[in-house]
mmCIF file of C-alpha atoms in Angstrom:
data_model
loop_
_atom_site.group_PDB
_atom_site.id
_atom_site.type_symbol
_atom_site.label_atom_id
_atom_site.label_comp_id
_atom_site.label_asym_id
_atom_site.label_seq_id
_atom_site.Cartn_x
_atom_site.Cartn_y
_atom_site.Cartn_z
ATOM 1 C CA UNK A 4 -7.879 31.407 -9.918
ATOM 2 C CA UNK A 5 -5.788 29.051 -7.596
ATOM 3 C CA UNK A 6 -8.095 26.148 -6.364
ATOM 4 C CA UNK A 7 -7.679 26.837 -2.000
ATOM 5 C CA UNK A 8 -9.689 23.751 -1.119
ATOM 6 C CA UNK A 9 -11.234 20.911 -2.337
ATOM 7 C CA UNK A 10 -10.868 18.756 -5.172
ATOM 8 C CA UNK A 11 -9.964 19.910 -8.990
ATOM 9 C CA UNK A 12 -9.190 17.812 -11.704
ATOM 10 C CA UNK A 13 -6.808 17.836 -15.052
ATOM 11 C CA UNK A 14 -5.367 15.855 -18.007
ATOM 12 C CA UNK A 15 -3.208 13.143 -16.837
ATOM 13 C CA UNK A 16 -2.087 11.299 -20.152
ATOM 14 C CA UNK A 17 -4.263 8.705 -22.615
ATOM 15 C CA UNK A 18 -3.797 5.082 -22.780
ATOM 16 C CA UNK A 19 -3.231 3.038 -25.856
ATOM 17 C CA UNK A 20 -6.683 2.485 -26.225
ATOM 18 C CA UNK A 21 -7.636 6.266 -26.372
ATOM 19 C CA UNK A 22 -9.135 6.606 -23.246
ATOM 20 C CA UNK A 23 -7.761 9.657 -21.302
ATOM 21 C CA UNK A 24 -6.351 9.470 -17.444
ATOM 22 C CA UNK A 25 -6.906 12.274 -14.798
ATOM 23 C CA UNK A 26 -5.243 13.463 -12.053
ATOM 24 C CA UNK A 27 -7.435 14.762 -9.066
ATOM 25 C CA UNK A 28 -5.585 17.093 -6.845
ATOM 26 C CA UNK A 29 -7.401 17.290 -3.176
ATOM 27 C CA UNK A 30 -6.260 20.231 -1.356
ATOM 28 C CA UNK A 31 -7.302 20.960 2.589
ATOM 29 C CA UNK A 32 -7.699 24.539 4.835
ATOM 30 C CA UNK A 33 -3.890 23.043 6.525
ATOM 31 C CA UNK A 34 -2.327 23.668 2.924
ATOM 32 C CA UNK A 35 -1.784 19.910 2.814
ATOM 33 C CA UNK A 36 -2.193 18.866 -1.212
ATOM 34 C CA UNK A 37 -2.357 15.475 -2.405
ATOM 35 C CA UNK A 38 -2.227 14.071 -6.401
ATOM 36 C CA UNK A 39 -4.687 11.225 -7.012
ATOM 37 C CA UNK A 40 -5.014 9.321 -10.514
ATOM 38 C CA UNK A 41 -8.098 7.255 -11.670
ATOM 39 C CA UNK A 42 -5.483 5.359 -13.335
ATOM 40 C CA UNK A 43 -5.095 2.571 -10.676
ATOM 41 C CA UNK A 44 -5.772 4.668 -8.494
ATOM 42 C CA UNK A 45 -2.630 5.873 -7.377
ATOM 43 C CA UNK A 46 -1.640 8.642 -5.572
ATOM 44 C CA UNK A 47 0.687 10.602 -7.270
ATOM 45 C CA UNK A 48 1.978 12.789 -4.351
ATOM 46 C CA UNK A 49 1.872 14.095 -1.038
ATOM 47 C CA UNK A 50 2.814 17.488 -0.269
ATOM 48 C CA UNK A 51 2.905 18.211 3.274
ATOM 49 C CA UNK A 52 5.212 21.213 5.483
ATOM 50 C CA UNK A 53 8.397 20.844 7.593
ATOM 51 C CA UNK A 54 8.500 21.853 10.818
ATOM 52 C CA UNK A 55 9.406 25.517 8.586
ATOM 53 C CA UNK A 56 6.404 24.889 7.057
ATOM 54 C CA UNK A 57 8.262 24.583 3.621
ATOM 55 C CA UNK A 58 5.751 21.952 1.692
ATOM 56 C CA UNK A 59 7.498 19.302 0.138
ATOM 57 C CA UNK A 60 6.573 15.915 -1.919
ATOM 58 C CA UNK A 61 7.098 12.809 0.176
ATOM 59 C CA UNK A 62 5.296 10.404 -1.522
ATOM 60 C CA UNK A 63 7.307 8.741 -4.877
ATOM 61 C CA UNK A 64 5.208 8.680 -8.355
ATOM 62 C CA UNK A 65 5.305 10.474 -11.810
ATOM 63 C CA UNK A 66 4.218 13.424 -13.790
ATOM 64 C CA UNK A 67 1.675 11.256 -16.379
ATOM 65 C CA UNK A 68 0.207 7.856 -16.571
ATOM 66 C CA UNK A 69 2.646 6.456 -18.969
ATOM 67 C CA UNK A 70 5.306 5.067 -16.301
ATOM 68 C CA UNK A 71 2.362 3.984 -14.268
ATOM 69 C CA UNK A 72 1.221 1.997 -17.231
ATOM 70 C CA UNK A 73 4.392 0.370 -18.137
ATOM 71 C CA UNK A 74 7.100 0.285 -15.130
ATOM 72 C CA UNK A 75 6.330 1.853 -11.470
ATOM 73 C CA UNK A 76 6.763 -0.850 -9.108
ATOM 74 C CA UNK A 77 2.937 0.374 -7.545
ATOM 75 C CA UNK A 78 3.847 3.494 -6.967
ATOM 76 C CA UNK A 79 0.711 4.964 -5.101
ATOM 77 C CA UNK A 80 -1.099 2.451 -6.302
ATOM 78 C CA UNK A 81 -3.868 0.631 -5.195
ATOM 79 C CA UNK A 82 -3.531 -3.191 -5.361
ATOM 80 C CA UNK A 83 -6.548 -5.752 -5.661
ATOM 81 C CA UNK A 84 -7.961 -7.673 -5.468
ATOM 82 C CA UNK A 85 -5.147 -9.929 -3.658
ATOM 83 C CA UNK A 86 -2.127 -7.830 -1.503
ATOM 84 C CA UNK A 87 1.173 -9.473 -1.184
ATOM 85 C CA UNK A 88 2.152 -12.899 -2.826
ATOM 86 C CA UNK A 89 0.182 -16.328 -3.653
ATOM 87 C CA UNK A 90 2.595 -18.759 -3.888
ATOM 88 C CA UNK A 91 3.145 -20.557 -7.684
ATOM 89 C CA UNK A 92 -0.190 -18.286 -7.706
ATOM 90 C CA UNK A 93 -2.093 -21.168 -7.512
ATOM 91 C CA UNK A 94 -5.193 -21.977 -4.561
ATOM 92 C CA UNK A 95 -8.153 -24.518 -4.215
ATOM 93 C CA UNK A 96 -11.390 -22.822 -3.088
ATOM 94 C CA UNK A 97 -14.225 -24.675 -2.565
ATOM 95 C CA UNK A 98 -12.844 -28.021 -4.347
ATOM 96 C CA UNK A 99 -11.802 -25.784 -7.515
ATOM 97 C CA UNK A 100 -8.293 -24.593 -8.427
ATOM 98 C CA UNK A 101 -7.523 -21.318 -9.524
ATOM 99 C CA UNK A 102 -4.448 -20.593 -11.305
ATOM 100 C CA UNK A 103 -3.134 -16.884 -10.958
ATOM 101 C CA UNK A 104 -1.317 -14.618 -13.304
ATOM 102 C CA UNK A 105 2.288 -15.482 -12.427
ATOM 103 C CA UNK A 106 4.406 -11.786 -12.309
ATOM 104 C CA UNK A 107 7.135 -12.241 -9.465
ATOM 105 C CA UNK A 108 9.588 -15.021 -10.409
ATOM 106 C CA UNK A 109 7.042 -17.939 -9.766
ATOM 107 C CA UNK A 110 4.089 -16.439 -7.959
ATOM 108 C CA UNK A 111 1.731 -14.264 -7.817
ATOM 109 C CA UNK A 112 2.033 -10.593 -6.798
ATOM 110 C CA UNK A 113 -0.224 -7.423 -5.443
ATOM 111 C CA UNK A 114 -3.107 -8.747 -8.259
ATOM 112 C CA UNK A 115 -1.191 -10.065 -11.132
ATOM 113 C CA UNK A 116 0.932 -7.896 -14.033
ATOM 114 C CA UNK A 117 -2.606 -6.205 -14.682
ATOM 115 C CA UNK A 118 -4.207 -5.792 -11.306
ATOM 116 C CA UNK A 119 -6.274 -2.734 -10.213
ATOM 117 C CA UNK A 120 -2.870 -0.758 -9.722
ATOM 118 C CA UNK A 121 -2.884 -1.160 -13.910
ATOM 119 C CA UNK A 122 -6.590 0.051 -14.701
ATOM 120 C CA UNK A 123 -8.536 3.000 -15.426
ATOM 121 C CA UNK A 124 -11.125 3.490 -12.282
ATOM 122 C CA UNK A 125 -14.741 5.658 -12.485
ATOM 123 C CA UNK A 126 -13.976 8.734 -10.926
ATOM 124 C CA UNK A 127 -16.467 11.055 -9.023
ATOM 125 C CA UNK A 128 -16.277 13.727 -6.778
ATOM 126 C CA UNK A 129 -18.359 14.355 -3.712
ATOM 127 C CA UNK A 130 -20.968 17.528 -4.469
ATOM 128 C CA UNK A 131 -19.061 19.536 -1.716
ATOM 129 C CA UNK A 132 -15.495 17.943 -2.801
ATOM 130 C CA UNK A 133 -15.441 15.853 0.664
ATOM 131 C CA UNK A 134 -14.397 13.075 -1.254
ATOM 132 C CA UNK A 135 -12.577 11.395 -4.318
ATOM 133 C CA UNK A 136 -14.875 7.984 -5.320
ATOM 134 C CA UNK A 137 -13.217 5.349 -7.856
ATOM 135 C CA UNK A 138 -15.517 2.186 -8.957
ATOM 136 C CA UNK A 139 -14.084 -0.708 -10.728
ATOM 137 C CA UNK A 140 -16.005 -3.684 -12.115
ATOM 138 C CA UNK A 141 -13.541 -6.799 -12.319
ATOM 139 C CA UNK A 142 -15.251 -9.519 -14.429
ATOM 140 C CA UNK A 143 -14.554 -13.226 -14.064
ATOM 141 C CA UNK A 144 -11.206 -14.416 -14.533
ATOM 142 C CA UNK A 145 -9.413 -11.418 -14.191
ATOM 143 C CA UNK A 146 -6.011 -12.194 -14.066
ATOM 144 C CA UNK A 147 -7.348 -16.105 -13.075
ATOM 145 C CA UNK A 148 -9.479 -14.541 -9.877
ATOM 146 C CA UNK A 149 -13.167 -16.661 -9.586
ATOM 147 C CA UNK A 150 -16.184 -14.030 -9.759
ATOM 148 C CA UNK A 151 -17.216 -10.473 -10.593
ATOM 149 C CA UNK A 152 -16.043 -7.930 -7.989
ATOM 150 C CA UNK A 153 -17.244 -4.613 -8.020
ATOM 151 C CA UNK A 154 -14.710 -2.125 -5.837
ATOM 152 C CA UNK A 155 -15.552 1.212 -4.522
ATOM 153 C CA UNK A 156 -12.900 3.065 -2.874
ATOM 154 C CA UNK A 157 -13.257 6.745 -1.215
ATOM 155 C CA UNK A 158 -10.060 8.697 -0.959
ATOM 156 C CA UNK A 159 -10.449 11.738 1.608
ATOM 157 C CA UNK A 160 -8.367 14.398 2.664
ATOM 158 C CA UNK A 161 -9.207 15.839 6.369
ATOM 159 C CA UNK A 162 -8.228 19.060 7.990
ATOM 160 C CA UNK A 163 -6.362 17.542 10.466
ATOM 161 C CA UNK A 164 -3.383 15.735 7.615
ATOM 162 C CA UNK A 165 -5.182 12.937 7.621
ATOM 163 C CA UNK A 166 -5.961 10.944 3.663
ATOM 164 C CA UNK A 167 -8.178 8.125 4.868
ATOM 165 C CA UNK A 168 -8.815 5.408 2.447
ATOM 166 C CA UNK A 169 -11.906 3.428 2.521
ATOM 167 C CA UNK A 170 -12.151 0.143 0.468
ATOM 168 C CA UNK A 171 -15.721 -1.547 -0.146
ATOM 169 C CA UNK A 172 -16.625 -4.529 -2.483
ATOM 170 C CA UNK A 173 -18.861 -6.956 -3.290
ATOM 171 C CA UNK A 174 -19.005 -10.691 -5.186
ATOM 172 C CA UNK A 175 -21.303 -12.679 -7.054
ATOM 173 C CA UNK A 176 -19.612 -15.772 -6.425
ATOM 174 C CA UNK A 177 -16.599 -16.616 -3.649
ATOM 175 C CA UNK A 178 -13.096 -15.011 -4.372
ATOM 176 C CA UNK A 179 -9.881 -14.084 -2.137
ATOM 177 C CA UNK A 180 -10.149 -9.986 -1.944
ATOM 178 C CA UNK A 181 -6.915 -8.161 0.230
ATOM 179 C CA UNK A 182 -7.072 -4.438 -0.994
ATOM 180 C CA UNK A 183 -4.533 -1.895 0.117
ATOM 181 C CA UNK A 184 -2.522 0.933 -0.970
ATOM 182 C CA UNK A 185 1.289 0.706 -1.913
ATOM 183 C CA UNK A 186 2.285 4.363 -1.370
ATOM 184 C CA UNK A 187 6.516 4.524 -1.208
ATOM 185 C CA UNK A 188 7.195 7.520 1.623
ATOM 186 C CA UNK A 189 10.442 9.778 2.412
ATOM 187 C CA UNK A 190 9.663 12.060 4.737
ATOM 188 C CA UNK A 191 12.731 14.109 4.126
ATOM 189 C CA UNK A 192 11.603 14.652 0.374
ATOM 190 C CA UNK A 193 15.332 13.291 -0.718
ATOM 191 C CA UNK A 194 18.183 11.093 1.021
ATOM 192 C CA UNK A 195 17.764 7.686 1.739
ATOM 193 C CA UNK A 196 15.081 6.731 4.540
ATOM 194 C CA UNK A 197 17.339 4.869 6.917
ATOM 195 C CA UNK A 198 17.325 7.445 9.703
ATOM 196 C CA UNK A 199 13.485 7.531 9.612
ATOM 197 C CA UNK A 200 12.559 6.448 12.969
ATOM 198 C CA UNK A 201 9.935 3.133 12.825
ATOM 199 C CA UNK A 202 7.022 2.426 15.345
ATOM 200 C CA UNK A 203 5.334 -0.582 14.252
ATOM 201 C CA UNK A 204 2.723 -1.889 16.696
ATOM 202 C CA UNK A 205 3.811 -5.542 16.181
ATOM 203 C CA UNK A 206 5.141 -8.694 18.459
ATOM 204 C CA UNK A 207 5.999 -10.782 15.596
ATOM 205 C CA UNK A 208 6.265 -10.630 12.053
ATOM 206 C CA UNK A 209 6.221 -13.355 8.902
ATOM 207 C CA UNK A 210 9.402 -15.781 7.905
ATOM 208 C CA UNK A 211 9.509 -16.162 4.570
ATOM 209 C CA UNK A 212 12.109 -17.957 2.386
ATOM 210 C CA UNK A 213 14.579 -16.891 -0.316
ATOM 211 C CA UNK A 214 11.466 -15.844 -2.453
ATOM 212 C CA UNK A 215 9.655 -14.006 0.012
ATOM 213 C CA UNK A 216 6.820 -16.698 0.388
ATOM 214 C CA UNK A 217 5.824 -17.833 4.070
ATOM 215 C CA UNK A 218 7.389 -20.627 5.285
ATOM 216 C CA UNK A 219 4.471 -20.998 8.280
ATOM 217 C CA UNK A 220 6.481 -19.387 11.063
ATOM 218 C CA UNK A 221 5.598 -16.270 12.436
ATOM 219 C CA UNK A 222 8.594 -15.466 15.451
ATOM 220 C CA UNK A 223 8.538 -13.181 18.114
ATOM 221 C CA UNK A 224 10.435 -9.385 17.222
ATOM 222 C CA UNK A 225 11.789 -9.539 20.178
ATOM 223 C CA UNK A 226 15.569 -9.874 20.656
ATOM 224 C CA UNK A 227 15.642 -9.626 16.659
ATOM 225 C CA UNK A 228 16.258 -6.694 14.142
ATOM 226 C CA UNK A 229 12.447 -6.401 13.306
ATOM 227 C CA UNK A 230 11.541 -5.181 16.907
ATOM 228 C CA UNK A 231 10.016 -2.271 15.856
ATOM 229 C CA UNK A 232 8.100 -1.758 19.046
ATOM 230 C CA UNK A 233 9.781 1.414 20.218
ATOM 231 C CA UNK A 234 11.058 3.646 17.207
ATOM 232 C CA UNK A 235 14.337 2.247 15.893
ATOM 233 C CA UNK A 236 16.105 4.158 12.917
ATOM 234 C CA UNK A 237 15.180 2.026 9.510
ATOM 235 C CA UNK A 238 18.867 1.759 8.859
ATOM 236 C CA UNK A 239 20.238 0.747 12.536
ATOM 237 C CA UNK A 240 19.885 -2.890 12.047
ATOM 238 C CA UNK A 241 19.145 -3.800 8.403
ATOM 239 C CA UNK A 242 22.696 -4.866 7.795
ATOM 240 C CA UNK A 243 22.516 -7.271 10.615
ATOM 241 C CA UNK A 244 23.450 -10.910 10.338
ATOM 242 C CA UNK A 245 20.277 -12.589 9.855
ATOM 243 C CA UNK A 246 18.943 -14.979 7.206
ATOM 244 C CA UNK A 247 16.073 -13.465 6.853
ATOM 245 C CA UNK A 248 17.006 -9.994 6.141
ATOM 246 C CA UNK A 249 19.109 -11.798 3.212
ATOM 247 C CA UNK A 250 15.845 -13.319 2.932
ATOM 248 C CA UNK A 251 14.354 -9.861 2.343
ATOM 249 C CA UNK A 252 17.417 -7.975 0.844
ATOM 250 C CA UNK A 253 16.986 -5.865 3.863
ATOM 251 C CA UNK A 254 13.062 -5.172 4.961
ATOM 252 C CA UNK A 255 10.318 -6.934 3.200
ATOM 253 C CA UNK A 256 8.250 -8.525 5.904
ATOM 254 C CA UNK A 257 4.820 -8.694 7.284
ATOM 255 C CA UNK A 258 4.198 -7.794 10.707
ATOM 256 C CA UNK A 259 0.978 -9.460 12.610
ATOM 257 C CA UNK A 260 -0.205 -6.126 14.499
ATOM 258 C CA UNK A 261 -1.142 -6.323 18.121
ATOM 259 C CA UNK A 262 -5.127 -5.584 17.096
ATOM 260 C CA UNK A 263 -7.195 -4.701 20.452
ATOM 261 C CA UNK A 264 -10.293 -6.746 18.844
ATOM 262 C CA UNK A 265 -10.960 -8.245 15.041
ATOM 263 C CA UNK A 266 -11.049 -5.311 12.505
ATOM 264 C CA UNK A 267 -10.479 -2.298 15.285
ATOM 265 C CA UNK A 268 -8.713 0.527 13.900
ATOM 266 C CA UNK A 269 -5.808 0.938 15.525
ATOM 267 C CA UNK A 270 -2.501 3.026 15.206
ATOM 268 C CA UNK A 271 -0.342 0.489 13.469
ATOM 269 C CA UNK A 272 3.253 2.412 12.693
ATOM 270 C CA UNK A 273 4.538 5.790 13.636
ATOM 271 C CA UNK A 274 7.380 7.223 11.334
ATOM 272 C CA UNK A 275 9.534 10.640 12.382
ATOM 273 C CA UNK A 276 12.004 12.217 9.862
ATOM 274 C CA UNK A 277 14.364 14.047 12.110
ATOM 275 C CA UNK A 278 15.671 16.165 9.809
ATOM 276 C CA UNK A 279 12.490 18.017 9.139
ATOM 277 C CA UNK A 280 10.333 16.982 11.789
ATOM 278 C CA UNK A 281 8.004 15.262 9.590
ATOM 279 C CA UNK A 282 5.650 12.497 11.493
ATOM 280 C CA UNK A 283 3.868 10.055 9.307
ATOM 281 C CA UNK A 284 1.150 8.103 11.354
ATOM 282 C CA UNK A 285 -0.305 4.941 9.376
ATOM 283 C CA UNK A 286 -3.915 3.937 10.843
ATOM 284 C CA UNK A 287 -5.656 0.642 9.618
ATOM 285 C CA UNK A 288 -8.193 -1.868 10.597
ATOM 286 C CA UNK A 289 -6.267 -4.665 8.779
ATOM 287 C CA UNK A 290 -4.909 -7.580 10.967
ATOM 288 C CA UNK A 291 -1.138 -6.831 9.378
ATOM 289 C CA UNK A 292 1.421 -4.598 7.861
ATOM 290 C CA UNK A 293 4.059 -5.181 5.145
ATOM 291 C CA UNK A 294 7.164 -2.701 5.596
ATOM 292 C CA UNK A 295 9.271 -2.247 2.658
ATOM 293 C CA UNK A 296 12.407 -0.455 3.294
ATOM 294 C CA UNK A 297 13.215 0.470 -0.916
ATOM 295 C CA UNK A 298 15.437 -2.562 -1.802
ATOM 296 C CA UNK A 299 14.890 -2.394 -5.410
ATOM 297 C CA UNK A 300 15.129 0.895 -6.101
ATOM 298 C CA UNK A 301 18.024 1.624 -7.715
ATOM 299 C CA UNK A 302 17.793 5.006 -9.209
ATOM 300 C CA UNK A 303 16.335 3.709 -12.838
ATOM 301 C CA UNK A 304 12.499 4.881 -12.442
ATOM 302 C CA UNK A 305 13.564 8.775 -11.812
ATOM 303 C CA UNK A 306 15.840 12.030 -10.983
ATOM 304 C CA UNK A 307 16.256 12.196 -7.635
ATOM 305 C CA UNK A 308 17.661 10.439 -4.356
ATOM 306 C CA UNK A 309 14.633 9.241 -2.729
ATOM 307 C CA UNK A 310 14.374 6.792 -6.728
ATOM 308 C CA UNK A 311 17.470 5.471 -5.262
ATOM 309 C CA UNK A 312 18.452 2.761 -3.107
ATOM 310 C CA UNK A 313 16.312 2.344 -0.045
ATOM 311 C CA UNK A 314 14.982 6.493 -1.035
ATOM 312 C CA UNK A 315 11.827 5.079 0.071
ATOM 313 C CA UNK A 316 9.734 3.097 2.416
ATOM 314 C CA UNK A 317 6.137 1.117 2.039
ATOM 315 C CA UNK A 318 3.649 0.267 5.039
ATOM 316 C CA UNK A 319 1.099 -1.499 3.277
ATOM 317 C CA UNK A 320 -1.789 -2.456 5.680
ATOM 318 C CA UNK A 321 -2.981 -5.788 4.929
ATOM 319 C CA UNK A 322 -4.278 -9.399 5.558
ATOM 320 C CA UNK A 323 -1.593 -12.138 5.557
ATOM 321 C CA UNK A 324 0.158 -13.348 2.626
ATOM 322 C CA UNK A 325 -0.501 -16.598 0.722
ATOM 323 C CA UNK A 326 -3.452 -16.551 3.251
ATOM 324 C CA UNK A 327 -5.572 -18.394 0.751
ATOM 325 C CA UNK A 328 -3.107 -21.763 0.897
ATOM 326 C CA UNK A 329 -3.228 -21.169 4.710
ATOM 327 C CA UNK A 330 -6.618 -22.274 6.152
ATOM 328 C CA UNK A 331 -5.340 -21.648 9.866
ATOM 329 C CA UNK A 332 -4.821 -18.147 8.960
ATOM 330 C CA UNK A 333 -8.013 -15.404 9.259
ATOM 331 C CA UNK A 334 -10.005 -15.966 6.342
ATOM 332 C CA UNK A 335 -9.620 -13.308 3.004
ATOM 333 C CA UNK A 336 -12.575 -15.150 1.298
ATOM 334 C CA UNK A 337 -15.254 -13.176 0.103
ATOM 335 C CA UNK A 338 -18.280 -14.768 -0.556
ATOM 336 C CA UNK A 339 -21.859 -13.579 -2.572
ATOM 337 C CA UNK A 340 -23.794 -11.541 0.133
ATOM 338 C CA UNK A 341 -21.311 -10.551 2.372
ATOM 339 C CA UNK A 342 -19.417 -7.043 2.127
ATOM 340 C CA UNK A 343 -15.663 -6.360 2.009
ATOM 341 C CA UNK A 344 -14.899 -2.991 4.029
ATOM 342 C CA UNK A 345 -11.672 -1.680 5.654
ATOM 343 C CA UNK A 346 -10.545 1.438 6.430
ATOM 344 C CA UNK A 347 -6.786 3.230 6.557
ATOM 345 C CA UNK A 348 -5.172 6.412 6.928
ATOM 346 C CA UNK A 349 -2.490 8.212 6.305
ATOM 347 C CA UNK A 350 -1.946 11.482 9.437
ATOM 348 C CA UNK A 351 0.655 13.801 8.918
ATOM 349 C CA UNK A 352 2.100 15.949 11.356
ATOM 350 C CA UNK A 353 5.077 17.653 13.508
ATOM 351 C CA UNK A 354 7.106 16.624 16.269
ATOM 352 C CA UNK A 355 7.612 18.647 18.556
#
């Protein structure tokens, strides 16, 4: 019998070490169906209808774990516990320096070469399949990070198109936590995404140099290729003439978003696919967003044009990078008794 609703589960490959991977697939009453792995938690796909109502995927990932294990660029995935880079991955907290996994030319990247994107999570289902749960334990010194942190993050899947994604976790001695999810979009289900049309709710955005590490300014959009304020196609400006798209290789930037109040959810970008009518809506109660506009790809990781060159987009809600070097930045420091929460969401829908 076909599964209508909720949440089933199947075989999803076995690691090295013998221990098997699964893949939940949530399903909701609006035929929406999304693929979630307790292998670093990634989601797998998104399946959601054209204005037709013909489903399609629009979320990039694989048919087993083994490419998540060895060579998806976080596909899906969920990255921990520090989003974005560390520079020389190196900070001082509390008088001590840490040294970081190094795994992106000289710093430190999305949690290090094995960060939670490259684990195998507890997985549990809610008793009336409301809800996907994945726990993580992450001991001391994991990939050079000070303290335990235990991680619990709740995937769900509303009636409405919405997946909301709730991160929660807890220390038993200070450490820098940024979680997020690194899901690559095309709304179009093939192509490239450059006639996607971007809403990010954002007056300026991070400089960074040549290897994408802040260089402490943080300009205005305005007047520049990354005004994103009204919806501007992906692909109208990103072969301007400015240093730091070369700085980027096109779109690689994070964007301070204009927050009504500390840690209030807020629409943060809006995304329409012309072509099918396809609306992607990105919620989060994160002071920032990273857009990625698929520089790397380059058609090695799979069949199909959204693998290719800019076939796919991130929006990666997020604290600032290299935050932790950055004491007049908001803090990302997590100390024992306090709680780490934040919420995001993913809405689908049609335009009309």
């Amino acid at each position: 019998m076909t599964l209508t609703t909720g949440i089933s589960r199947a075989p999803f490959g076995q690691l090295p070490d013998g221990r098997a991977a699964s893949l939940f697939t949530l399903r909701n009453r609006s035929g929406m169906v999304v693929g979630i792995s307790d292998f670093g938690g990634v989601v797998t796909a998104i399946h959601v209808p054209d204005r037709a109502g013909v489903l399609a995927n629009v979320c990039l990932g694989f048919g087993d774990v083994e490419p998540y294990r060895t060579v998806s660029p976080f596909f899906g995935a969920l990255i921990g516990r520090y989003g974005n880079r560390i520079a020389n991955g190196r900070f001082n907290l509390d008088g001590v320096a840490h040294q970081l996994d190094i795994n992106d030319g000289a710093n430190h990247l999305h949690g290090g070469a094995l960060g939670f994107h490259r684990v195998l999570w507890q997985a549990s289902v809610a008793a009336d399949d409301s809800a996907l749960t994945l726990r993580y334990h992450s001991p001391h010194g994991e990939q050079g990070y000070p303290g335990a942190l235990d991680v619990t993050v709740r995937y769900a899947l509303g009636d409405d198109n919405e997946l909301s994604i709730t991160f929660d976790a807890v220390c038993d001695r200070a450490t820098p936590v940024n979680l997020t999810n690194h899901a690559y979009f095309n709304l179009a289900g093939r192509d490239d995404i450059l006639g996607h049309e971007l809403m990010i709710a954002a007056d300026s955005y991070t400089a960074v140099d040549a290897a994408l590490i802040p260089t402490g300014a943080q300009p205005p959009v305005a007047s520049t290729p990354f005004d994103f304020r009204l919806p501007q196609a992906i692909g109208a400006r990103i072969a301007a003439d400015h240093q730091q798209l070369r700085n980027g290789a096109g779109y690689d930037h994070n964007f301070a978003l204009n927050q009504p109040a500390p840690g209030a959810r807020m629409l943060a970008a809006r995304v329409r696919e012309p072509s099918s009518g396809r609306v992607l809506e990105v919620f989060s109660d994160q002071p920032c967003l990273q857009f990625y506009s698929g520089n790397f790809l380059d058609g090695s990781l799979g069949a199909g044009s959204q693998f290719a060159y800019r076939g796919a987009f991130c929006l990666e809600p997020q604290h600032f990078p290299d935050s932790p070097n950055r004491p007049h930045l908001p803090t990302t420091i997590l100390r024992p008794g306090q709680r780490y929460h934040s919420e995001m969401g993913y809405r689908f829908s049609i335009a009309e």
